[in-house]
PDB file of C-alpha atoms in Angstrom:
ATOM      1  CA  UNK M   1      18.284   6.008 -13.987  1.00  0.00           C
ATOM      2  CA  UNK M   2      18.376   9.947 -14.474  1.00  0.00           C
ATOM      3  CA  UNK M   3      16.486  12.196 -11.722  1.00  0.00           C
ATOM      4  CA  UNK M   4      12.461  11.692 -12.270  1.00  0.00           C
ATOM      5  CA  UNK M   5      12.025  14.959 -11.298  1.00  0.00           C
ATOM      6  CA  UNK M   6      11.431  17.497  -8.354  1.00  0.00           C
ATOM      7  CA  UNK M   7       9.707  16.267  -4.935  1.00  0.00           C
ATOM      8  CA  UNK M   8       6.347  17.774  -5.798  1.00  0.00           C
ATOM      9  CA  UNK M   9       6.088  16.588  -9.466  1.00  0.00           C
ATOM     10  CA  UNK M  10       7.079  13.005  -8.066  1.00  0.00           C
ATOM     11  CA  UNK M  11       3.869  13.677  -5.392  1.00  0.00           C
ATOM     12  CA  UNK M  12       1.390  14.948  -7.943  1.00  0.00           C
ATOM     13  CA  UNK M  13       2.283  11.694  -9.814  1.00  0.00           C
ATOM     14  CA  UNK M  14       1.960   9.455  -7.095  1.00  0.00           C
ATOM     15  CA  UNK M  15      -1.731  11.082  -6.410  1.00  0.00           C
ATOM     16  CA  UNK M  16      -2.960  10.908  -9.933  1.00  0.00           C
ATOM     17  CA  UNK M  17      -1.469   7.326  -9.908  1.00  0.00           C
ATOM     18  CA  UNK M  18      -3.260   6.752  -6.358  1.00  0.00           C
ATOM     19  CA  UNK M  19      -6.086   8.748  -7.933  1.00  0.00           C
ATOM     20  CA  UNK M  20      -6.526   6.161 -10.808  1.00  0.00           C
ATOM     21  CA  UNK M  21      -6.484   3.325  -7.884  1.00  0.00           C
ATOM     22  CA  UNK M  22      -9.704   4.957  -6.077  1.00  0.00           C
ATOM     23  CA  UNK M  23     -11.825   5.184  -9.404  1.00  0.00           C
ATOM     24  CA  UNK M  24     -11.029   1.768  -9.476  1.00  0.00           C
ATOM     25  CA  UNK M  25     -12.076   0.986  -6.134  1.00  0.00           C
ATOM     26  CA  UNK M  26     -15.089   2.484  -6.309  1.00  0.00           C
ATOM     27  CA  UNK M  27     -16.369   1.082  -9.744  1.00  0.00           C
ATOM     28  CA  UNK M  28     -15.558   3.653 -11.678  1.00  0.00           C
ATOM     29  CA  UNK M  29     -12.259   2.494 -13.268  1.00  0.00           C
ATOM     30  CA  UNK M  30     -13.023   3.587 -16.810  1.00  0.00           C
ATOM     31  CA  UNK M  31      -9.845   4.138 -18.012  1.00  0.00           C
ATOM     32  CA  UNK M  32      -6.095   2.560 -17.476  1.00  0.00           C
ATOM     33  CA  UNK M  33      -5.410   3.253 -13.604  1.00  0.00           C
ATOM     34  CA  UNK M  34      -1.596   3.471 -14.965  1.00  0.00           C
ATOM     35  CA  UNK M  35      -2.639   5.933 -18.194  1.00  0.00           C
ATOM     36  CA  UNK M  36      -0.986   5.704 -21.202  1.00  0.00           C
ATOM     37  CA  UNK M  37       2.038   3.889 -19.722  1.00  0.00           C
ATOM     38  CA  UNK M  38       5.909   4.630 -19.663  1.00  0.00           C
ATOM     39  CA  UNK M  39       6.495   3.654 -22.774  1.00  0.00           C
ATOM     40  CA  UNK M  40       4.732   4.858 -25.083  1.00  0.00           C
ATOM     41  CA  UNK M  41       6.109   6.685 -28.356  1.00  0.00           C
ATOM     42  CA  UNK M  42       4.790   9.729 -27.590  1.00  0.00           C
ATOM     43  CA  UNK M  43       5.231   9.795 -23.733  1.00  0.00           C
ATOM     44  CA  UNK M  44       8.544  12.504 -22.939  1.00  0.00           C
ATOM     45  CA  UNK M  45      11.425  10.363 -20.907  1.00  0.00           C
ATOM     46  CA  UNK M  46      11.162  12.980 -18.166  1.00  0.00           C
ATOM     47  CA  UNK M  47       7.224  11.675 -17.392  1.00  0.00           C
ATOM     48  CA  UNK M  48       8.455   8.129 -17.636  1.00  0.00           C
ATOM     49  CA  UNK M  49      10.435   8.464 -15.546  1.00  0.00           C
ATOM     50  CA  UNK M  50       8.160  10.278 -13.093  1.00  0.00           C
ATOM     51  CA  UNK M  51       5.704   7.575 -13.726  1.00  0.00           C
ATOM     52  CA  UNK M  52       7.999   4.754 -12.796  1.00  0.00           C
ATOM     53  CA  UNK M  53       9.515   6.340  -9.514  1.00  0.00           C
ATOM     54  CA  UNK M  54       5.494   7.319  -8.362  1.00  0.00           C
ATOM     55  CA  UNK M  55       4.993   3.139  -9.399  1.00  0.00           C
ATOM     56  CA  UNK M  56       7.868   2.371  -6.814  1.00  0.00           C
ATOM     57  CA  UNK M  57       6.318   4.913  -4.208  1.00  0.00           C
ATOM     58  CA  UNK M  58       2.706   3.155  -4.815  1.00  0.00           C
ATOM     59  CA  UNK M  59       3.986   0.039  -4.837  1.00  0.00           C
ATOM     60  CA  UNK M  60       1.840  -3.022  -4.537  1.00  0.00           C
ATOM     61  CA  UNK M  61      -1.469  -0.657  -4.168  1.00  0.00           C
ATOM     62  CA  UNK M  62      -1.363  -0.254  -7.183  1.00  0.00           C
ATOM     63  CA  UNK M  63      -2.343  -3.572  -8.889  1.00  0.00           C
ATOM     64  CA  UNK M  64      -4.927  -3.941  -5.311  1.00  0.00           C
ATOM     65  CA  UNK M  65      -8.242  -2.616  -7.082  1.00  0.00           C
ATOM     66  CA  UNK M  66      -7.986  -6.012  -9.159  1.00  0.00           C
ATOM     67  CA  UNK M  67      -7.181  -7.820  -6.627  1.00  0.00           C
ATOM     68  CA  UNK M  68      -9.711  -7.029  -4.010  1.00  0.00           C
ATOM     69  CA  UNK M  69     -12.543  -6.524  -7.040  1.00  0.00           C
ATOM     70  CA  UNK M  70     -11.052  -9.749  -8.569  1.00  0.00           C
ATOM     71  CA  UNK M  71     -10.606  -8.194 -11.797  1.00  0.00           C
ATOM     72  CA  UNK M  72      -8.083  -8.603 -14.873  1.00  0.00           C
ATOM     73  CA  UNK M  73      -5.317  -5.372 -14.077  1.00  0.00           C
ATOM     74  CA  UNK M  74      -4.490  -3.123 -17.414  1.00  0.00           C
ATOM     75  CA  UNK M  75      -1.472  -4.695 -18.728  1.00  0.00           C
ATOM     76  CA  UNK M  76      -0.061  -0.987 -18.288  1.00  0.00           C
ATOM     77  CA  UNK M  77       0.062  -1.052 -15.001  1.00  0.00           C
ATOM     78  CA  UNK M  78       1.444  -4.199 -14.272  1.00  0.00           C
ATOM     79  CA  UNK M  79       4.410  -3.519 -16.575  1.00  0.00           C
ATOM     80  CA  UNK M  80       4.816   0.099 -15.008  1.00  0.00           C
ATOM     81  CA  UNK M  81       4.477  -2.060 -11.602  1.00  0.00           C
ATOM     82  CA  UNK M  82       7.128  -4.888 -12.970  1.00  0.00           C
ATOM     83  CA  UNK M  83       9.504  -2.145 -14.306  1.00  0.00           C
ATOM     84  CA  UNK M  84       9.515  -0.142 -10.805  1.00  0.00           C
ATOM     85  CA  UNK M  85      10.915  -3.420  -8.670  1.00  0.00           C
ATOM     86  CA  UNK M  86      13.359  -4.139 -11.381  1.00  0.00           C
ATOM     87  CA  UNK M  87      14.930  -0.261 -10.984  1.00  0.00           C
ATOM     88  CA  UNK M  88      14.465   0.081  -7.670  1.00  0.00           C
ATOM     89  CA  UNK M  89      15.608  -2.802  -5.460  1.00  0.00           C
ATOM     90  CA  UNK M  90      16.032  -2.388  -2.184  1.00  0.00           C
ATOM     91  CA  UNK M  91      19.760  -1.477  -1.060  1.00  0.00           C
ATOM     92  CA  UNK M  92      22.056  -4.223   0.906  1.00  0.00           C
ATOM     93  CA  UNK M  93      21.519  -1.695   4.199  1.00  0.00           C
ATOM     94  CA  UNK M  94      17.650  -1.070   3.028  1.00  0.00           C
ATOM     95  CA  UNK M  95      15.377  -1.017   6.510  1.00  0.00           C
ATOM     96  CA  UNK M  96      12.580  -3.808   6.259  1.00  0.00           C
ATOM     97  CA  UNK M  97       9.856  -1.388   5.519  1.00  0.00           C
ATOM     98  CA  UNK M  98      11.424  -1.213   2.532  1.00  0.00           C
ATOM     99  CA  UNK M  99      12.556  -4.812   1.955  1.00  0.00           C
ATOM    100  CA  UNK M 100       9.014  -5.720   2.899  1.00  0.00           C
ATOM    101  CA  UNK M 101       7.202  -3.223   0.447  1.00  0.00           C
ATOM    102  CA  UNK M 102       9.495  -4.448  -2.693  1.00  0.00           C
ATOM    103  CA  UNK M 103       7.932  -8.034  -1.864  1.00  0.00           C
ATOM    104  CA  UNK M 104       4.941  -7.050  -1.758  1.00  0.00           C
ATOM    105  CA  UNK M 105       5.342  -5.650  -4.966  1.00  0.00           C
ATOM    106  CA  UNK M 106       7.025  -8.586  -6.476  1.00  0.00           C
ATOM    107  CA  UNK M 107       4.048 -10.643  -4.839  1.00  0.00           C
ATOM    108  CA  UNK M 108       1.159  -8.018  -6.466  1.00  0.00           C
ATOM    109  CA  UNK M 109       3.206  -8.496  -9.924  1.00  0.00           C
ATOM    110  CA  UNK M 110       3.740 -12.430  -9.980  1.00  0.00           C
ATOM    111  CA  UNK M 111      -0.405 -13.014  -8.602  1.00  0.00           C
ATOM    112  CA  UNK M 112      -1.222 -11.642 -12.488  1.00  0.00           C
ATOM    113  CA  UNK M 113       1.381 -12.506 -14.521  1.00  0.00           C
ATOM    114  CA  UNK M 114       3.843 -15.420 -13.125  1.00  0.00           C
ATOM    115  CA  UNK M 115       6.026 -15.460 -16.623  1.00  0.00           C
ATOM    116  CA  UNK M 116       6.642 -11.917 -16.622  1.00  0.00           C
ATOM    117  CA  UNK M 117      10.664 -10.907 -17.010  1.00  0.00           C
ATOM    118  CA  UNK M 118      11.676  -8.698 -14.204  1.00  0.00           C
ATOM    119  CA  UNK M 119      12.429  -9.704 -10.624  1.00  0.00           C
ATOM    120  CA  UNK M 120      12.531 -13.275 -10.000  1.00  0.00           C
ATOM    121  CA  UNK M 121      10.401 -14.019  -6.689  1.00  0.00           C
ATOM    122  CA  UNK M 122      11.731 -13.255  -3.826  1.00  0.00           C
ATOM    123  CA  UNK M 123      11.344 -14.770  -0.411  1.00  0.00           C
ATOM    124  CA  UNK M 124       9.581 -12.667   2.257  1.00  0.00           C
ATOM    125  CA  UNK M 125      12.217 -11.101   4.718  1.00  0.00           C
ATOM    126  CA  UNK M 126      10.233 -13.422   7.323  1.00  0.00           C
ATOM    127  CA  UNK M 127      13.824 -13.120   9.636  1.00  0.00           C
ATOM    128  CA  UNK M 128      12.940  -9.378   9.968  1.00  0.00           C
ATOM    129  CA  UNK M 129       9.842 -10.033  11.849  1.00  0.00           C
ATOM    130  CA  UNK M 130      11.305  -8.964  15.458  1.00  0.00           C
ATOM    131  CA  UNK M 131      11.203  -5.244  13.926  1.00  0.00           C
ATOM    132  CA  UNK M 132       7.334  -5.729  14.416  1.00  0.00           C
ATOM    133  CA  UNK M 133       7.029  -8.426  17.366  1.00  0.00           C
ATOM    134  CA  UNK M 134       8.996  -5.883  19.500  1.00  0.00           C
ATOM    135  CA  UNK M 135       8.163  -2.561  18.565  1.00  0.00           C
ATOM    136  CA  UNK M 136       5.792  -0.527  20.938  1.00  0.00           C
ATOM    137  CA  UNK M 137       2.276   0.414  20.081  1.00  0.00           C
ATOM    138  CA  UNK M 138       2.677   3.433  18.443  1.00  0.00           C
ATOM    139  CA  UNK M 139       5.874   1.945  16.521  1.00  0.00           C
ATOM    140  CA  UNK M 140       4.240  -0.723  15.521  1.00  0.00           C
ATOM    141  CA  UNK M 141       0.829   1.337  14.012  1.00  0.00           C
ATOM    142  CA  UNK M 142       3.328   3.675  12.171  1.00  0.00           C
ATOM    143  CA  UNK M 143       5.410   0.393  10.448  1.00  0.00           C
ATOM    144  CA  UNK M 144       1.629  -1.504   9.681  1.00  0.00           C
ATOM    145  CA  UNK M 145       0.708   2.046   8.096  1.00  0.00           C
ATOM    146  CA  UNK M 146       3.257   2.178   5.919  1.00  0.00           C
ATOM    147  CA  UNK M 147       2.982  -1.511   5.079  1.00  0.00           C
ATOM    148  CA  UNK M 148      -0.442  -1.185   4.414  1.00  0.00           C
ATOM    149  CA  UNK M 149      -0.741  -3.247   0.952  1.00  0.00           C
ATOM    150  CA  UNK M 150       0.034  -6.365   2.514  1.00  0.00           C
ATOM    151  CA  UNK M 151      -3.610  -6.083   4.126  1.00  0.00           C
ATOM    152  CA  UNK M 152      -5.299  -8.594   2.424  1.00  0.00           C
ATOM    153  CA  UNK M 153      -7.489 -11.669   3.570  1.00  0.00           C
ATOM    154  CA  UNK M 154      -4.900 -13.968   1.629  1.00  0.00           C
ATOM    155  CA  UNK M 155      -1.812 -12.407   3.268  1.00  0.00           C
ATOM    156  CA  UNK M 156       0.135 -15.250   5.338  1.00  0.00           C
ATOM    157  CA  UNK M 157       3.626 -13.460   6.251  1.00  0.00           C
ATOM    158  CA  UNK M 158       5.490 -12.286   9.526  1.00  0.00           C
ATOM    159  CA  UNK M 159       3.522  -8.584   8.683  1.00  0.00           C
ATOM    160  CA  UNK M 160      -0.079 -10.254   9.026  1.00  0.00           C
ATOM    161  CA  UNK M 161       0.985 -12.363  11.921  1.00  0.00           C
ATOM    162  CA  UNK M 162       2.290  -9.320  13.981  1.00  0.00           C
ATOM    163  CA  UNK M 163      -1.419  -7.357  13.052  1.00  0.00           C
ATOM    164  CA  UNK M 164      -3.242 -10.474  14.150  1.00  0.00           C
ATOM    165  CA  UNK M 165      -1.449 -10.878  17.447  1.00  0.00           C
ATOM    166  CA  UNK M 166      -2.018  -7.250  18.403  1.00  0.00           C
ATOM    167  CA  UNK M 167      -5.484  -6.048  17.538  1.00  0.00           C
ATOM    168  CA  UNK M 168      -6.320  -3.641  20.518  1.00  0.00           C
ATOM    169  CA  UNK M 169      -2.596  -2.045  19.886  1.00  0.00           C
ATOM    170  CA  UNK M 170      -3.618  -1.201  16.531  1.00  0.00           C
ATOM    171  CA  UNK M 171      -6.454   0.221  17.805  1.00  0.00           C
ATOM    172  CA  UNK M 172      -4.920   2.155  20.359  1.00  0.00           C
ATOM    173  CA  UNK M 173      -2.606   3.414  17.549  1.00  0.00           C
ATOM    174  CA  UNK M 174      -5.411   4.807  14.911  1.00  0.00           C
ATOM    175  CA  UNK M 175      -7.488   6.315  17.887  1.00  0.00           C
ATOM    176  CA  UNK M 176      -3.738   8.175  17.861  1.00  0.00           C
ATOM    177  CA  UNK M 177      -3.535   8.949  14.094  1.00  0.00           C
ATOM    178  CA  UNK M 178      -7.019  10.516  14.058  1.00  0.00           C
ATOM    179  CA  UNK M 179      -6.347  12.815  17.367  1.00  0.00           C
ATOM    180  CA  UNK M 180      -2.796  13.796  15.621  1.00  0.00           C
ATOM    181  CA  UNK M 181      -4.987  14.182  12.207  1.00  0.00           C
ATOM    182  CA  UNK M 182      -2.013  11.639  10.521  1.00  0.00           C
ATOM    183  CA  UNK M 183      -4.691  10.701   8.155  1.00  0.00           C
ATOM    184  CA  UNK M 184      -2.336   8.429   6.041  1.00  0.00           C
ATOM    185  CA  UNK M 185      -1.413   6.604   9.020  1.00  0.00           C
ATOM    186  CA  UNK M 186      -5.198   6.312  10.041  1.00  0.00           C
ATOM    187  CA  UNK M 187      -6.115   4.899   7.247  1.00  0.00           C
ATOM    188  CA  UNK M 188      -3.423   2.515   6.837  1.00  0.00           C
ATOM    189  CA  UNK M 189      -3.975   1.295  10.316  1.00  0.00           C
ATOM    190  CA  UNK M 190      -7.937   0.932   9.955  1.00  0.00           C
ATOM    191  CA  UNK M 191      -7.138  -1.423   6.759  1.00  0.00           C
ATOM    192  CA  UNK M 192      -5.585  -3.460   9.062  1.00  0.00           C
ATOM    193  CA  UNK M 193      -8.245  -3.705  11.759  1.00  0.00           C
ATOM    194  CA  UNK M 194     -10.456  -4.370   9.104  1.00  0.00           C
ATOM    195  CA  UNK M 195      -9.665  -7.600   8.809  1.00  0.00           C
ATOM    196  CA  UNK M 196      -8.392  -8.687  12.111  1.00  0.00           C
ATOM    197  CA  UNK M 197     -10.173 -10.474  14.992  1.00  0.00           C
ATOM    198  CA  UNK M 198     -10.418  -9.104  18.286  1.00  0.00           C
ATOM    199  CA  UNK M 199     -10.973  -5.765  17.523  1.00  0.00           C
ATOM    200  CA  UNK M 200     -12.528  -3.438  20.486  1.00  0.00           C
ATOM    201  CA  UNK M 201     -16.410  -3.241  20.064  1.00  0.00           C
ATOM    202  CA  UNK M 202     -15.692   0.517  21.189  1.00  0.00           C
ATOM    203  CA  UNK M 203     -13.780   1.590  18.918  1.00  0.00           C
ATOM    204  CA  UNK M 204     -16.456   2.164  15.983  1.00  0.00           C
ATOM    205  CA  UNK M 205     -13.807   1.845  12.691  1.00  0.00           C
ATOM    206  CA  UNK M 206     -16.589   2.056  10.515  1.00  0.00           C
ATOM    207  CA  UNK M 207     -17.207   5.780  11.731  1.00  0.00           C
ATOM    208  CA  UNK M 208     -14.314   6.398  12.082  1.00  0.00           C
ATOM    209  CA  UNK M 209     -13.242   5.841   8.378  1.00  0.00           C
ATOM    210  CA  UNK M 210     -15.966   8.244   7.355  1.00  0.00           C
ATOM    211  CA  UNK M 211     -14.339  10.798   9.769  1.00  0.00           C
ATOM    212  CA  UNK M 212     -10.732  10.011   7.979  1.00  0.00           C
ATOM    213  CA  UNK M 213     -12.200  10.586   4.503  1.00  0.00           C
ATOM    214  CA  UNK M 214     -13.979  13.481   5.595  1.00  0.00           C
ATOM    215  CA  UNK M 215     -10.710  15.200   7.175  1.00  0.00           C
ATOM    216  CA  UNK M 216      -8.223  14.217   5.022  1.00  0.00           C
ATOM    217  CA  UNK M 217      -9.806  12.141   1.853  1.00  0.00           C
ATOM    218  CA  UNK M 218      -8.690  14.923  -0.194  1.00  0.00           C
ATOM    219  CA  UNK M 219      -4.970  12.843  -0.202  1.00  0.00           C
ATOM    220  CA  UNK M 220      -5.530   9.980  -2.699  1.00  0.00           C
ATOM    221  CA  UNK M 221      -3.359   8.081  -0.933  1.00  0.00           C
ATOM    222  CA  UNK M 222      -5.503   8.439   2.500  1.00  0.00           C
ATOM    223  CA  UNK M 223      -8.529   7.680  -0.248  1.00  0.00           C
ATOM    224  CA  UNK M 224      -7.007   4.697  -1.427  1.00  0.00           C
ATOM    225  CA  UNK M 225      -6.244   3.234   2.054  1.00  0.00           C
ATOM    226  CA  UNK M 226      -9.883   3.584   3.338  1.00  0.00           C
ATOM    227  CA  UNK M 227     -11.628   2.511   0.094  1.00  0.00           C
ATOM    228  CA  UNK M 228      -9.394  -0.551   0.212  1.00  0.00           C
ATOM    229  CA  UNK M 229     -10.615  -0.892   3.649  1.00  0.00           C
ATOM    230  CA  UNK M 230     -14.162  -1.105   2.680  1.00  0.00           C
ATOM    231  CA  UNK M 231     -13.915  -3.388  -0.225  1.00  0.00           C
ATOM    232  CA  UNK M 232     -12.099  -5.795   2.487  1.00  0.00           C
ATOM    233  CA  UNK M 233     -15.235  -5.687   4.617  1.00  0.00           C
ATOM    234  CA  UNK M 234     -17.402  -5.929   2.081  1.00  0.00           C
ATOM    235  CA  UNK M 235     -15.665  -9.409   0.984  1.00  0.00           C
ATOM    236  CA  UNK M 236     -14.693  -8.175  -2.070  1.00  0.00           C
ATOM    237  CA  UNK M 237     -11.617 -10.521  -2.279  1.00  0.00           C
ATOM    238  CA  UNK M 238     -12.389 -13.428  -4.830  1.00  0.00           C
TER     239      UNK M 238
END
């Protein structure tokens, strides 16, 4: 595939993508969260190609409005999602962050349509776990920050086991995001603790996700991450 583009056109596309994601979060997803698609006649290569790269940065938070609301995804952006894994598969050498977020993917792709051509399923790289099990507090918040989309109350893999066994860690660790004001790693984390067990009465997530948005909601992806966290303590998982 040719070059999408430069670093900050790939990043404005990932936030209006990301962007699209929060309307839909909130209840105001009025229009496509993908847009007009990648594929379109009169859509430039150069955009499509944008598009599909800011799909593969995304990932599986992409399709999550629909699945936390319980909702029927635009069939744009599950082909924009579908065409993503199948041009970007993870290397032989890939680290498991990224082996992990291409299942995820996969997963978010196959939950709405399980004939779709693309990438056949693929197993979870379960034999990876140690990378979690092991890692130090603040290792461990950083890699369940970036895996983020695999927060959900239906999640049984290595990724969710390691977040359940270590609640007050991940604590520890977004107490550490918000004092460092890594609001993308804050709000990945508190997504987490939102549906774990064993959480520190002290800690006070709920205010503490209206601080996030507050500091640094301006970043859809930080907006995504802590609306997704609300819609999973409201239940909104069907």
């Amino acid at each position: 595939m040719e070059q999408s583009g430069t670093p900050a056109l790939l990043a404005g596309t990932v936030q209006d993508l990301a962007s699209g994601v929060v309307s839909a979060l909130r209840g105001g997803g009025h229009s496509p969260v993908a847009g007009d698609g990648p594929d379109t006649p009169d859509t430039p290569d150069h955009a499509a190609g944008l598009r599909v790269a800011a799909a593969r940065v995304l990932g599986a938070d992409l399709l999550v409005a629909d699945v936390l609301r319980g909702t029927r995804p635009d069939a744009t952006a599950v082909a924009l999602l579908n065409r993503a894994t199948g041009l970007y598969p993870p290397r032989a050498d890939a680290p498991p962050a990224i082996r992990w977020s291409h299942w995820a993917s996969v997963r978010a792709v196959r939950r709405f349509t399980p004939d779709a051509s693309g990438p056949a399923d693929v197993p979870p790289p379960e034999h990876e776990a140690v990378w979690l099990t092991e890692a130090t507090w603040q290792t461990l918040t950083h890699r369940l920050a970036v895996l983020s989309a695999l927060a959900l109350p239906d999640a049984d893999c290595a990724v969710a086991r390691a977040a359940r066994a270590r609640p007050a860690d991940l604590a520890r660790g977004f107490v550490r995001a918000v004092r460092r004001r890594d609001w993308q790693q804050a709000a990945g984390a508190a997504r987490w603790l939102t549906l774990l067990d064993g959480v520190p009465s002290t800690l006070g997530l709920e205010t503490g996700v209206d601080f996030v948005e507050l500091m640094g909601g301006a970043d859809q992806r930080v907006a995504l991450s802590l609306e997704a966290a609300r819609a999973l303590r409201t239940g909104a998982l069907v």
